[in-house]
Amino acid sequence: MKSTRAVVFDVGSGSVRAGLAGDPAPSYVIPSRVKMTRHGSSACPRSSFVGAATGVDAPAVFPVRNGIITDWDAMEWMWERAFRELNTPPERHAVLLSDPPLSPLTNREKLAEVMFETFCVPALYVENQSVLSMYSCGQTSGLVVESGEGCSYATPVHEGFYLPSNTCRVDYSGSSLDRYLRALLRDSGIEIAEDSAAATEDIKVKCCYVAPDLDMELLKGESHVEHVLPDGQRIQLGRERFICPEALFQPRALDSREPGLHTLVMNSLNMCDISLKRVLRQNVLLCGGSTLFRGMPERMQRELDRVVPGGGVRVVATDTRKHAVWLGGSILAALSTFQSLWMRRTEYLEKGPNAVYRGFV
């Protein structure tokens, strides 16, 4: 597949990232939501999809829940739009897709079915998201801490293979922090509409940070900063700035009984044998939008130094970690040594959906 560059997709709960293999960043990024319109007669209603940003008054549809595609019709519409925006006719370009840790085995079969039968792509490869994240920083072994929009994982990767039996998952993530931040602001007399994702994201990105030590931060006394929302509204922000992301380490604030991210890492390491544990803890890689908070790498390092016996933990946080999965796919699909690993359309037509398990991990 060297005549034309492959198209790389990373589909997540919060966004769809797409672009050409070999590029340093995705060229097409849109929210993972569409609107569903209904038309036709009452006796024979029909539905179709439009972009979430259009002014059409229609219900929103979220094709991806907790990292897993649940509405394939809506997702097909998003893929079709991406191919069109990238000016990449799918029948001419191989496609590399990311697959989340612990996804159902049938997920890959459905991905192959859609890509080969609906879009008629000439070749396909599906790779685990955590493996791709590891490739994004030029490594093949380490422990990936992925916290995106729909869920969070601690995933061991060893020599390019992910270890599902040692992977730990929690349901809290970026969307959980959005709800928590709105509740904190409401308690302070600031009302942010539930459907105003842009306002919540703007506050998280520009104002929130992870405190090195929560108790010490609280002892400093409350200070306020003024922030202007995208709609022009001016608000005063106080402790919400560090109380919100603190929930990643103390998820009981989210009414969750699940462990904090640092404990998730410790639990995953404890499931690995001693020799592997030594390798993994030297490369704990933070990935995903919910790891972008200022102070996050330092706090994670501090917490892991405290809870992981024997020390030796090294937390890595690259500037590209928001797009780490996509970037890893871009690097992989552009390698000359990778080109023989594509699953060809002829192989799929001969063997059917089960062909996706050939060489896939």
Coordinates of C-alpha atoms in Angstrom, one line a residue, residues 132 137 163:
L132 CA -0.4 3.0 19.2
C137 CA 6.8 8.2 21.6
L163 CA -1.7 -7.4 27.8

